[in-house]
PDB file of C-alpha atoms and ligand atoms in Angstrom:
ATOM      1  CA  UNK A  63      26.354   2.218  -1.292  1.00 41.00           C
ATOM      2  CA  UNK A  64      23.780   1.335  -4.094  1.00 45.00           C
ATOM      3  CA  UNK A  65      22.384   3.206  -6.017  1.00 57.00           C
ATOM      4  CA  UNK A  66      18.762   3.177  -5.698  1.00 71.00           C
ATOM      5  CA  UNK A  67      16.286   1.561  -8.003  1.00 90.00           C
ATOM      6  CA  UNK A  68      14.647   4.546  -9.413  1.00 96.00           C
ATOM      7  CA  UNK A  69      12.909   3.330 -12.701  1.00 97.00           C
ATOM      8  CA  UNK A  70       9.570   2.837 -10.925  1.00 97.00           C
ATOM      9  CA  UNK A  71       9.434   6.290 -10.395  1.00 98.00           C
ATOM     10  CA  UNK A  72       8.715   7.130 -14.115  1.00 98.00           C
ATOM     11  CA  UNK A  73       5.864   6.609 -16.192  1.00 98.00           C
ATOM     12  CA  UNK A  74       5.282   6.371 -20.182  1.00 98.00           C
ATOM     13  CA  UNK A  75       2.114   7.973 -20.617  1.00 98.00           C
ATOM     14  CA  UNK A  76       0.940   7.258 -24.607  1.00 98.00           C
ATOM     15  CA  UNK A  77      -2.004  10.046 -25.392  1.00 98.00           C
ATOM     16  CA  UNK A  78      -4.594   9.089 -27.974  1.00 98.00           C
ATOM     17  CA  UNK A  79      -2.388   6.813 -29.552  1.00 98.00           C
ATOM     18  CA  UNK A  80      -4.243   6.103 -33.192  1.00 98.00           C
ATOM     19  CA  UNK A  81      -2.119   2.631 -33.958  1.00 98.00           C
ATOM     20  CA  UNK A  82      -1.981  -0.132 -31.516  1.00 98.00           C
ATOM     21  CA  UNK A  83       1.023  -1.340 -33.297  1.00 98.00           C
ATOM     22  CA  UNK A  84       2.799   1.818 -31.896  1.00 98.00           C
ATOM     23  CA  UNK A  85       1.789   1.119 -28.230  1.00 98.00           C
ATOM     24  CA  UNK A  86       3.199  -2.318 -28.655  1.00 98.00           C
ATOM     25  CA  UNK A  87       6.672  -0.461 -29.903  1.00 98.00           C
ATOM     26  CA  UNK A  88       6.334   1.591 -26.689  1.00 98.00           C
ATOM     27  CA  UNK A  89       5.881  -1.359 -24.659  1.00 98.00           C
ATOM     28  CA  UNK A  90       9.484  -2.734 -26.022  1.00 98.00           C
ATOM     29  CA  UNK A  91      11.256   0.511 -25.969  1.00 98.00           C
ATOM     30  CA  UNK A  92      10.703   1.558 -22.480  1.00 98.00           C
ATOM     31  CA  UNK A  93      10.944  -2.288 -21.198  1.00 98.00           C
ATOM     32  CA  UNK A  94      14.749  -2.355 -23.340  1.00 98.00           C
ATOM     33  CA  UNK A  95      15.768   0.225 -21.021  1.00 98.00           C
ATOM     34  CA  UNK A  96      14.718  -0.820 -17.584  1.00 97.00           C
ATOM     35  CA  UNK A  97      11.224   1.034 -17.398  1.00 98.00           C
ATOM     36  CA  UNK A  98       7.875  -0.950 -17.457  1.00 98.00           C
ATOM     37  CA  UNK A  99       5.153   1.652 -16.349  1.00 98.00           C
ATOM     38  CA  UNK A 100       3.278   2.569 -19.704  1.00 98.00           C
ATOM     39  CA  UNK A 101      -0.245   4.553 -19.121  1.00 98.00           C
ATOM     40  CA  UNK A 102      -2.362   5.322 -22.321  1.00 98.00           C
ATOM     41  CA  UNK A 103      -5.177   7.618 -22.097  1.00 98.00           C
ATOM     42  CA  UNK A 104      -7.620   6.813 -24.348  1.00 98.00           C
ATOM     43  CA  UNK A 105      -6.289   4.959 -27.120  1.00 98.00           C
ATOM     44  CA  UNK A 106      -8.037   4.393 -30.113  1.00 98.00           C
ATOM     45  CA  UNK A 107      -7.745   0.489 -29.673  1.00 97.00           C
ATOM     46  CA  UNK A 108      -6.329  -1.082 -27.240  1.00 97.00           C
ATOM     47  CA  UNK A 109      -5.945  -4.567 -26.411  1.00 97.00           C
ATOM     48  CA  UNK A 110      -5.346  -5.321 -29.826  1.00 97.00           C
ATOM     49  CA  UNK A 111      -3.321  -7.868 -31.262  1.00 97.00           C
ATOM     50  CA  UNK A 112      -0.556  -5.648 -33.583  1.00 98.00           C
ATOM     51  CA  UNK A 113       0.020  -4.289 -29.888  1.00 98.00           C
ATOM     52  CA  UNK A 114       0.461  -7.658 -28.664  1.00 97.00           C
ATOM     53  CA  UNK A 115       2.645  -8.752 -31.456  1.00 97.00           C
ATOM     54  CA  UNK A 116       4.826  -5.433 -31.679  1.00 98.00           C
ATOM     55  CA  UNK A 117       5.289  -5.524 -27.878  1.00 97.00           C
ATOM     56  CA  UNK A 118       7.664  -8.714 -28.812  1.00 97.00           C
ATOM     57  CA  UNK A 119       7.592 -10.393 -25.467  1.00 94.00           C
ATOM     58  CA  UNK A 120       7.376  -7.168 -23.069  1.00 96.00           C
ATOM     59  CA  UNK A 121       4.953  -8.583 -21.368  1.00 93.00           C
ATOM     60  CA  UNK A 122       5.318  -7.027 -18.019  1.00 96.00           C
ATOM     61  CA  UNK A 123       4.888  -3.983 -19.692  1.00 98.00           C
ATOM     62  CA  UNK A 124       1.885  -5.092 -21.520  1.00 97.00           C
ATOM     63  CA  UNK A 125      -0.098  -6.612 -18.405  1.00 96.00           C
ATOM     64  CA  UNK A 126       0.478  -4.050 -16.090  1.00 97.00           C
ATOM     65  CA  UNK A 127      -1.040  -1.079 -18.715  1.00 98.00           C
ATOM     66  CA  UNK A 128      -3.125   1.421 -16.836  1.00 98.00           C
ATOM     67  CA  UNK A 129      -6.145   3.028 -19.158  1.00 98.00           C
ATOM     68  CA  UNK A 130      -7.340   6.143 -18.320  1.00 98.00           C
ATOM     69  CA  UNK A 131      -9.517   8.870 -19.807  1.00 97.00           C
ATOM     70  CA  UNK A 132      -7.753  11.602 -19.162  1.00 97.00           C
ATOM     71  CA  UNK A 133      -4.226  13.171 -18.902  1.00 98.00           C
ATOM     72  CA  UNK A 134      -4.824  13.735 -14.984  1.00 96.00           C
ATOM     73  CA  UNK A 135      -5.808  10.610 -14.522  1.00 97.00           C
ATOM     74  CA  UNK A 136      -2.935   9.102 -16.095  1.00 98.00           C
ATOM     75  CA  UNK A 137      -0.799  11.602 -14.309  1.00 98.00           C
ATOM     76  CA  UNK A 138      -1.867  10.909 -10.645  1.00 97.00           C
ATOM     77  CA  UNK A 139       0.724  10.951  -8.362  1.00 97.00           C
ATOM     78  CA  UNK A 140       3.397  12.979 -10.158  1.00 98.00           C
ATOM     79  CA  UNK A 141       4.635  16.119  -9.694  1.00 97.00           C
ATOM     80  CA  UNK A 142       6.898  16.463 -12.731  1.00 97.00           C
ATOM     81  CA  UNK A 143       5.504  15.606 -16.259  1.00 97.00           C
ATOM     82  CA  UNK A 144       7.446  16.625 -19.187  1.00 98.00           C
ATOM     83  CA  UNK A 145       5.535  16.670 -22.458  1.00 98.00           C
ATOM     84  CA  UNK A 146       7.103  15.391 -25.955  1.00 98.00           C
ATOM     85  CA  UNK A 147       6.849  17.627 -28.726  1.00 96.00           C
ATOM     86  CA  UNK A 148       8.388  18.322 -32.138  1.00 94.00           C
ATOM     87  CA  UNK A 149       7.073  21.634 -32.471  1.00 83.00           C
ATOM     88  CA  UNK A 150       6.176  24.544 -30.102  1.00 75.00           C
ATOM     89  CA  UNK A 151       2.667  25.315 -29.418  1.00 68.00           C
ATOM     90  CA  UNK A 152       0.330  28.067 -28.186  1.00 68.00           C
ATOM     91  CA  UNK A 153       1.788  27.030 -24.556  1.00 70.00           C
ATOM     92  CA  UNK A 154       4.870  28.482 -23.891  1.00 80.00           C
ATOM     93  CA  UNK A 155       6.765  26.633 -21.676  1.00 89.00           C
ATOM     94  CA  UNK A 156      10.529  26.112 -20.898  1.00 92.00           C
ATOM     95  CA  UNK A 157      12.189  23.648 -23.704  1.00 94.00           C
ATOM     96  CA  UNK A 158      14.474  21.241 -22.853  1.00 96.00           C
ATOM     97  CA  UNK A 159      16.478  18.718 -24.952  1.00 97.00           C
ATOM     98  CA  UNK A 160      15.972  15.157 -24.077  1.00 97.00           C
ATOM     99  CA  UNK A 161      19.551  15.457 -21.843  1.00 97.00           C
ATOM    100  CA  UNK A 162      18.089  18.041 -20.145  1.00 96.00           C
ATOM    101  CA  UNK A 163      15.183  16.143 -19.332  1.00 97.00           C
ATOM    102  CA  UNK A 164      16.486  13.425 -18.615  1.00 97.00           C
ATOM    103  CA  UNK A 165      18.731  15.079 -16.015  1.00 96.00           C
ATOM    104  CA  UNK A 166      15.850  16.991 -14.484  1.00 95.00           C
ATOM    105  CA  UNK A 167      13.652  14.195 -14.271  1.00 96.00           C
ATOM    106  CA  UNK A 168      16.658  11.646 -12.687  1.00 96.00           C
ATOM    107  CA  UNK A 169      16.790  14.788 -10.168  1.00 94.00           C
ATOM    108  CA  UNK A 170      13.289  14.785  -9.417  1.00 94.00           C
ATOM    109  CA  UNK A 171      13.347  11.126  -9.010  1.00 95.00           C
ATOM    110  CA  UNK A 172      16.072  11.244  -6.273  1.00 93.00           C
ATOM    111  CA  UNK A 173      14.037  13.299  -4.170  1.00 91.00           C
ATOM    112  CA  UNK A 174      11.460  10.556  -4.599  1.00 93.00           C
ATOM    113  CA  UNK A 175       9.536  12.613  -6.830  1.00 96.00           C
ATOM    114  CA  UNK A 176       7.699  10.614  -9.554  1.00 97.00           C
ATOM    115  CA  UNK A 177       7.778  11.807 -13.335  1.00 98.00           C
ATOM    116  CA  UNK A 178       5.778  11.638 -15.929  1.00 98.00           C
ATOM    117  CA  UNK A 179       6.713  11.855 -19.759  1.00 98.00           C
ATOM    118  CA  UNK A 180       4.040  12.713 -22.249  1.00 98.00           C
ATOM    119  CA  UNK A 181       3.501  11.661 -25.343  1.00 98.00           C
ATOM    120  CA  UNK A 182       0.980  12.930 -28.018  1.00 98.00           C
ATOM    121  CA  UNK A 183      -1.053  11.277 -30.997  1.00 98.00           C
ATOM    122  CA  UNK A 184       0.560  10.325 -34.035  1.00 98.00           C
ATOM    123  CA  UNK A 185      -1.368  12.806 -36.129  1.00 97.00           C
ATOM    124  CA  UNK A 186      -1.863  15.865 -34.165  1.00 96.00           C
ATOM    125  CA  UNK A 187       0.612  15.587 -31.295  1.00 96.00           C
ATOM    126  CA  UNK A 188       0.330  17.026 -28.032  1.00 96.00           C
ATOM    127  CA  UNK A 189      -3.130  19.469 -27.789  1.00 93.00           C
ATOM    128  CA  UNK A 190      -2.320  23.448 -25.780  1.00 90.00           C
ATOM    129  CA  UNK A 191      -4.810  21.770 -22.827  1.00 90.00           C
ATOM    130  CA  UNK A 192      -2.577  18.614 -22.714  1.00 94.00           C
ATOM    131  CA  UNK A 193       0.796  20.446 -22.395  1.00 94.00           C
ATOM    132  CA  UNK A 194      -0.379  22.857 -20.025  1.00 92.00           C
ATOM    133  CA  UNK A 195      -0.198  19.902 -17.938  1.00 94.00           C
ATOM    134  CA  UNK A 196       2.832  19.394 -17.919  1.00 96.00           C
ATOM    135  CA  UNK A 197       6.169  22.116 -16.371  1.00 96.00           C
ATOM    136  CA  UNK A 198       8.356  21.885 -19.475  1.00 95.00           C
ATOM    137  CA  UNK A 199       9.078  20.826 -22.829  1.00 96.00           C
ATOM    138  CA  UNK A 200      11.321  18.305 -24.564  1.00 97.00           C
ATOM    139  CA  UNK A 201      11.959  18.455 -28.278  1.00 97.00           C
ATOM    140  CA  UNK A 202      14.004  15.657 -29.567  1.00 98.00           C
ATOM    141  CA  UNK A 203      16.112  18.067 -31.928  1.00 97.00           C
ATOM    142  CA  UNK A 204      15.291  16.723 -35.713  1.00 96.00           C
ATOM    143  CA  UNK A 205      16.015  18.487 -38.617  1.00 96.00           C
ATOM    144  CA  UNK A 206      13.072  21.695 -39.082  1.00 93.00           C
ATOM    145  CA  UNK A 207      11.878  20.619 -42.344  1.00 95.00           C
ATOM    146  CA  UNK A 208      10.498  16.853 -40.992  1.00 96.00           C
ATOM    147  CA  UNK A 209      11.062  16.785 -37.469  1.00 95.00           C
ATOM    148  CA  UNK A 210       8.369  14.415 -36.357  1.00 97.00           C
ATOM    149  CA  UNK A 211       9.653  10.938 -35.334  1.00 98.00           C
ATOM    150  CA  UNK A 212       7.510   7.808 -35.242  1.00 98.00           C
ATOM    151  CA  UNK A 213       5.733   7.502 -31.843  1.00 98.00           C
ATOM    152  CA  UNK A 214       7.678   4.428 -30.368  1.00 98.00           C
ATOM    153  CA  UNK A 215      10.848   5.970 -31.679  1.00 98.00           C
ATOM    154  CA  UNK A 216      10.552   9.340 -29.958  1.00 98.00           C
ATOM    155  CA  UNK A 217       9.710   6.848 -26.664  1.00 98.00           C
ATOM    156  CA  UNK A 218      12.579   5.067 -27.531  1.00 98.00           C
ATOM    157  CA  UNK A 219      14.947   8.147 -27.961  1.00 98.00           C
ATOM    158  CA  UNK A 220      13.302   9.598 -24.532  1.00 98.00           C
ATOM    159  CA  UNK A 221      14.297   5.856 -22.917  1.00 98.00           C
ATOM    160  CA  UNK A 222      17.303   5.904 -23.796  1.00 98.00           C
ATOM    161  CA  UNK A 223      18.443   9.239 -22.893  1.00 97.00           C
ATOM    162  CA  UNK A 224      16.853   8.573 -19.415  1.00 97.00           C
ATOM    163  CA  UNK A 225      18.744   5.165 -18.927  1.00 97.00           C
ATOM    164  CA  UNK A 226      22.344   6.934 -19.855  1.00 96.00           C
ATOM    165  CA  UNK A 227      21.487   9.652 -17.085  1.00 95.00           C
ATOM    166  CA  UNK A 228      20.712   7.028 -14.907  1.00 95.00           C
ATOM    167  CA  UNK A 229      23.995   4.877 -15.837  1.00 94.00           C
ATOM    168  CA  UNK A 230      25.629   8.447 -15.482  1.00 90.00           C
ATOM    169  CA  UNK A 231      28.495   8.593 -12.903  1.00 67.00           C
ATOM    170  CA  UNK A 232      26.826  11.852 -11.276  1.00 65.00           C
ATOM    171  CA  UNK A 233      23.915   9.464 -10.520  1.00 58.00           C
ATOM    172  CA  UNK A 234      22.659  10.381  -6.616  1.00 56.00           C
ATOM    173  CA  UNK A 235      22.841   7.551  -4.467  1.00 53.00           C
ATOM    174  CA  UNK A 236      20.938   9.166  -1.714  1.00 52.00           C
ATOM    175  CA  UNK A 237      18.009  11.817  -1.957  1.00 52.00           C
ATOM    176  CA  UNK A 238      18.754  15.143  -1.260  1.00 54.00           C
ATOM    177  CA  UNK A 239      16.909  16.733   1.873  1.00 52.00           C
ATOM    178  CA  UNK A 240      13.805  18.544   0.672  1.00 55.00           C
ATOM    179  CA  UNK A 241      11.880  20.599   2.291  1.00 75.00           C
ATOM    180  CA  UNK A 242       8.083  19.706   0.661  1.00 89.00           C
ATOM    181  CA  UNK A 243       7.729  17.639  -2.049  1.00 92.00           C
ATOM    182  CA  UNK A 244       5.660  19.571  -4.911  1.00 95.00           C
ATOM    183  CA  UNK A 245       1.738  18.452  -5.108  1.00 96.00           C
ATOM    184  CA  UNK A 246       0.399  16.123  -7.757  1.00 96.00           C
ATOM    185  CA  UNK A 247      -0.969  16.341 -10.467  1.00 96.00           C
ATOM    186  CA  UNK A 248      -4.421  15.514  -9.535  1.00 96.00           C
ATOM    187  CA  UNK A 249      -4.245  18.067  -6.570  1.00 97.00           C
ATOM    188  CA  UNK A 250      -3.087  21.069  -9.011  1.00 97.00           C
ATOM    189  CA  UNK A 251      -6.057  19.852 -11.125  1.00 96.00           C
ATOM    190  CA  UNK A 252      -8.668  20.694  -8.224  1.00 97.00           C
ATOM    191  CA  UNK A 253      -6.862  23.298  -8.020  1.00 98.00           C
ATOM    192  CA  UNK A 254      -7.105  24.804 -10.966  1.00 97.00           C
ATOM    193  CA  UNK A 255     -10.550  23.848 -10.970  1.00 97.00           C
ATOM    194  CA  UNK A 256     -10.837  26.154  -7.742  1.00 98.00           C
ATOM    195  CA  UNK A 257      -9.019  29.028  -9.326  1.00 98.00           C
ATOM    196  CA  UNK A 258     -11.513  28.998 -12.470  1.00 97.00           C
ATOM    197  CA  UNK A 259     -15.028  28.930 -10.602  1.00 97.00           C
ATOM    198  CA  UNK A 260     -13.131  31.501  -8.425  1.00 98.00           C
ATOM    199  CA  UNK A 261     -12.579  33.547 -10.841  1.00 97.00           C
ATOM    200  CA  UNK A 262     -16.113  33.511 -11.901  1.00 96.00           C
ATOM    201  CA  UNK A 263     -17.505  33.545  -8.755  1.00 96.00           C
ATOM    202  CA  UNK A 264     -15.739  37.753  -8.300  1.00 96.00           C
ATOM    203  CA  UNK A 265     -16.377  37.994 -11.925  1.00 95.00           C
ATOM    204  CA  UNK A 266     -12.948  38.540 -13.357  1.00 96.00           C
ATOM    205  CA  UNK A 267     -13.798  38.056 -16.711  1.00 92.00           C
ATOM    206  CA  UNK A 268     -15.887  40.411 -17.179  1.00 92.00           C
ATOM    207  CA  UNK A 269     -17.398  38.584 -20.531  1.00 89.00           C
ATOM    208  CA  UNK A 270     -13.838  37.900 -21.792  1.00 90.00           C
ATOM    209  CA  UNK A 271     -13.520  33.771 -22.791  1.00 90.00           C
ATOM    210  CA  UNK A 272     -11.050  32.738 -19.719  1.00 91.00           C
ATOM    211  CA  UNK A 273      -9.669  30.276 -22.071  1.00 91.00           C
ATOM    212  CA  UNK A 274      -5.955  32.010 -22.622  1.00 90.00           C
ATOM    213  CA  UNK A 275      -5.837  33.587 -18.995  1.00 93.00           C
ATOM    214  CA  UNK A 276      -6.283  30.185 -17.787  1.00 93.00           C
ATOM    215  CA  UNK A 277      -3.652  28.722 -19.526  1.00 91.00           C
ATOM    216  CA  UNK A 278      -1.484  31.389 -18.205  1.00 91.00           C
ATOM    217  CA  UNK A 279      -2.374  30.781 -14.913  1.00 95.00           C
ATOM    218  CA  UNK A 280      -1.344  27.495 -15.809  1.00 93.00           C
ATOM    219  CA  UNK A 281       1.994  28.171 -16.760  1.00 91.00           C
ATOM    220  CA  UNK A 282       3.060  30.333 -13.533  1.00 93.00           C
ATOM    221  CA  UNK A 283       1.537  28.123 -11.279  1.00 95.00           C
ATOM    222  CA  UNK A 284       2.912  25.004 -12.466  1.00 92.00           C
ATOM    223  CA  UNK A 285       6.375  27.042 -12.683  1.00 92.00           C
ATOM    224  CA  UNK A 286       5.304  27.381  -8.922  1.00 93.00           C
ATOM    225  CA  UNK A 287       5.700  24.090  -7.934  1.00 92.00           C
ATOM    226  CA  UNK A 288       3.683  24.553  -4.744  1.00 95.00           C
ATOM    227  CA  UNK A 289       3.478  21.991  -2.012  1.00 95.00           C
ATOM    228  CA  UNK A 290       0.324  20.500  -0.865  1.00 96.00           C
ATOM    229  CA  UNK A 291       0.386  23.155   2.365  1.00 96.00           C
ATOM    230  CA  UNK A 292       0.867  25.963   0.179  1.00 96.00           C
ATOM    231  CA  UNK A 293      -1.894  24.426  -2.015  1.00 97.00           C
ATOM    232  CA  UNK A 294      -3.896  24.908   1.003  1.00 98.00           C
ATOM    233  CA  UNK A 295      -3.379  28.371   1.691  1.00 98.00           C
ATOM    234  CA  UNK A 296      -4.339  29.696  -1.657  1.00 98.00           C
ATOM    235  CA  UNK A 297      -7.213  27.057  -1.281  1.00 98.00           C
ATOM    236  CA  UNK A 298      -8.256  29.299   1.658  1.00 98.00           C
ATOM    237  CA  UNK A 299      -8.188  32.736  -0.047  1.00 98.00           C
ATOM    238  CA  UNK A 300      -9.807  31.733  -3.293  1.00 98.00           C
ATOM    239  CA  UNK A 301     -12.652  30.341  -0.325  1.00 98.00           C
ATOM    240  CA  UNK A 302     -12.602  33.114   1.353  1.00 98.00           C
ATOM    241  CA  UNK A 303     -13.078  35.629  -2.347  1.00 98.00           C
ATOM    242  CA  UNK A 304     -16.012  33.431  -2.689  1.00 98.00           C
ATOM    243  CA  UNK A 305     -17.575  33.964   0.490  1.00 97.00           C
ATOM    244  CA  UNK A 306     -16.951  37.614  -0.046  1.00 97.00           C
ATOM    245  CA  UNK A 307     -18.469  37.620  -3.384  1.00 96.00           C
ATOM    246  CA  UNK A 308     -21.403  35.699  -2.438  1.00 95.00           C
ATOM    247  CA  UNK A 309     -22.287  38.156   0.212  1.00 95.00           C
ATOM    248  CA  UNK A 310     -21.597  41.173  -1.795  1.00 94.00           C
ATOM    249  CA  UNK A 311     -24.103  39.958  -4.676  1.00 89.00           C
ATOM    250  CA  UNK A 312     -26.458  39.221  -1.382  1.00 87.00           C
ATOM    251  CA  UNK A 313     -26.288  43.334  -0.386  1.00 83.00           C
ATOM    252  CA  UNK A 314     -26.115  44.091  -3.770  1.00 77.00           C
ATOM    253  CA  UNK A 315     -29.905  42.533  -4.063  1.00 75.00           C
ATOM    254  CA  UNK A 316     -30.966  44.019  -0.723  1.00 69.00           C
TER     255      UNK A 316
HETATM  256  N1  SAH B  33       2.330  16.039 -36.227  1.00 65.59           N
HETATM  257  C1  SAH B  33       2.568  15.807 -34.842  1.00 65.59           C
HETATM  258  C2  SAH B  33       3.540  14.695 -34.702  1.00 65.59           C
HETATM  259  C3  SAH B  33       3.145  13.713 -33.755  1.00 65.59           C
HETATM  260  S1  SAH B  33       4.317  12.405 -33.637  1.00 65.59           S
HETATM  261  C4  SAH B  33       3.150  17.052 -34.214  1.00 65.59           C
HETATM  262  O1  SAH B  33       3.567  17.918 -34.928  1.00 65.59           O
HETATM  263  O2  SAH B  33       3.191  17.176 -32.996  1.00 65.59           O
HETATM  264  C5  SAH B  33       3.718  11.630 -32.150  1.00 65.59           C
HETATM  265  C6  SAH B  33       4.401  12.033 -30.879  1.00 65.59           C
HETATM  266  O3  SAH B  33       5.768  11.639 -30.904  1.00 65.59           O
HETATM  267  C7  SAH B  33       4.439  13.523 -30.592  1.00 65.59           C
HETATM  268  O4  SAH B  33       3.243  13.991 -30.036  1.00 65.59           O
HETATM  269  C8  SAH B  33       5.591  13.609 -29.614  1.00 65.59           C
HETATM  270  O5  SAH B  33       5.160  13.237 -28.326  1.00 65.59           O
HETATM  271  C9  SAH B  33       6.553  12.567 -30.162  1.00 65.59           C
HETATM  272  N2  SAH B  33       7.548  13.174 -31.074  1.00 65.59           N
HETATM  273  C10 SAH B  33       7.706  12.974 -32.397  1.00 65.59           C
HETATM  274  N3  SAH B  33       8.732  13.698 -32.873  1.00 65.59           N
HETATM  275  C11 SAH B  33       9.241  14.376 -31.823  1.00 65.59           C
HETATM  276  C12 SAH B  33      10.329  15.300 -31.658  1.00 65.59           C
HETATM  277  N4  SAH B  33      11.105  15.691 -32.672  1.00 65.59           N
HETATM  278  N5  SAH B  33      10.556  15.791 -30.417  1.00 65.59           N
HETATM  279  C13 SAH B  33       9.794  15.425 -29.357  1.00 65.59           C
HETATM  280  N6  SAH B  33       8.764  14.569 -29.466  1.00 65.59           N
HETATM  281  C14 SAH B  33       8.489  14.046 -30.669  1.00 65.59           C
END
């Protein structure tokens, strides 16, 4: 049998990227091994003609570029993203190494599952906000005392470990029964965004800044990997806290 084409399921997404001429590099790396689906989230410029001229000829890549202005946006549709980072950060989440990754994502992918992989700006990498977005990790293992690669080269590294996996012999040929597939990213997002005025609405923080709880909210739901019925539920009670909330405040005034 086949295997199935499964490099349209993944997605380059390039965050803040200062230098065109790095996008460009992107643009060739992913397209040398079999991936063309780049997504940049604002860039600083971009089209620009180092991008053009760096992208040497990738030009499927290049044309089919989706711009976004934020990390959900860019992330629609997926339900595994898996953010590139030389260092650890404030968010602690599970840290894989590029073969790790790779085989997750290829397993994600055979369920039909489409993955993301994030990559941060040049200067300041990957921000807490933008990694909570994402359910793990990768950390391309340089040495400690300069372990930041070049943008396009840490794409290129991620590529490449992908396309082995993917030229591995355990490659599936057929997906695996699963029950529900995990909810996207832009559904976690309202979500989230549910969970927060929730949690303002019964007055949980009590003055505190919800800025850390949040994030840890993050983490264990995104561990979660809830499906869009489960979603739904929890939807439900965080409606229904509201509704109790609302009339409580109401007797409380009475
Ligand atoms: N000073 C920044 C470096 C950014 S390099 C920092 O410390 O995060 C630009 C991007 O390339 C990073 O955001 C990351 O996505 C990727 N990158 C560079 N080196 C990496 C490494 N060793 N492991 C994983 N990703 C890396």
């Amino acid at each position: 049998m086949p295997a199935l084409d499964l490099a349209p399921l993944f997605r380059f997404v390039l965050v803040r990227t200062s230098h065109p001429g790095n996008i460009g590099s992107a643009a060739r790396a992913i397209r040398t091994m079999g991936f063309t689906r780049l997504e940049l989230v604002s860039p600083h410029r971009f089209p620009d003609p180092e991008a053009t001229a760096l992208a040497a000829g990738a030009d499927d890549v290049m044309g089919s570029v989706g711009l976004h202005e934020g990390l959900v946006d860019a992330l629609a549709g997926s339900t595994f993203a898996l953010g590139l980072s030389a260092r650890r950060r404030g968010v602690n989440l599970p840290e894989l190494s590029p073969r790790e990754g790779g085989a997750q994502a290829l397993a994600a992918a055979a369920r039909g599952e489409q993955v993301a992989w994030v990559f941060g700006n040049e200067r300041t990498g990957l921000e807490n906000e933008e990694l909570a977005r994402c359910h793990a990790m990768v950390r391309i293992p340089s040495v400690e005392d300069f372990s930041s690669l070049n943008l396009s080269q840490a794409v290129q590294v991620m590529a490449y470990e992908l396309r082995m996996a993917m030229l591995g012999d355990d490659l599936p040929e057929a997906p695996p029964l699963h029950e529900e597939p995990p909810a996207d990213a832009e559904k976690m997002e309202r979500f989230y965004e549910h969970l927060a005025q929730m949690l303002d609405d019964i007055d949980f923080h009590k003055g505190r800044t919800p800025t850390t709880i949040m994030l840890r909210l993050r983490k264990l739901f995104q561990r979660a990997q809830m499906s869009e019925r489960e979603l739904r539920v929890l939807h439900g009670i965080f409606a229904d806290a509201q509704r109790m909330a609302m009339l409580a405040g109401e007797r409380g005034r009475d």
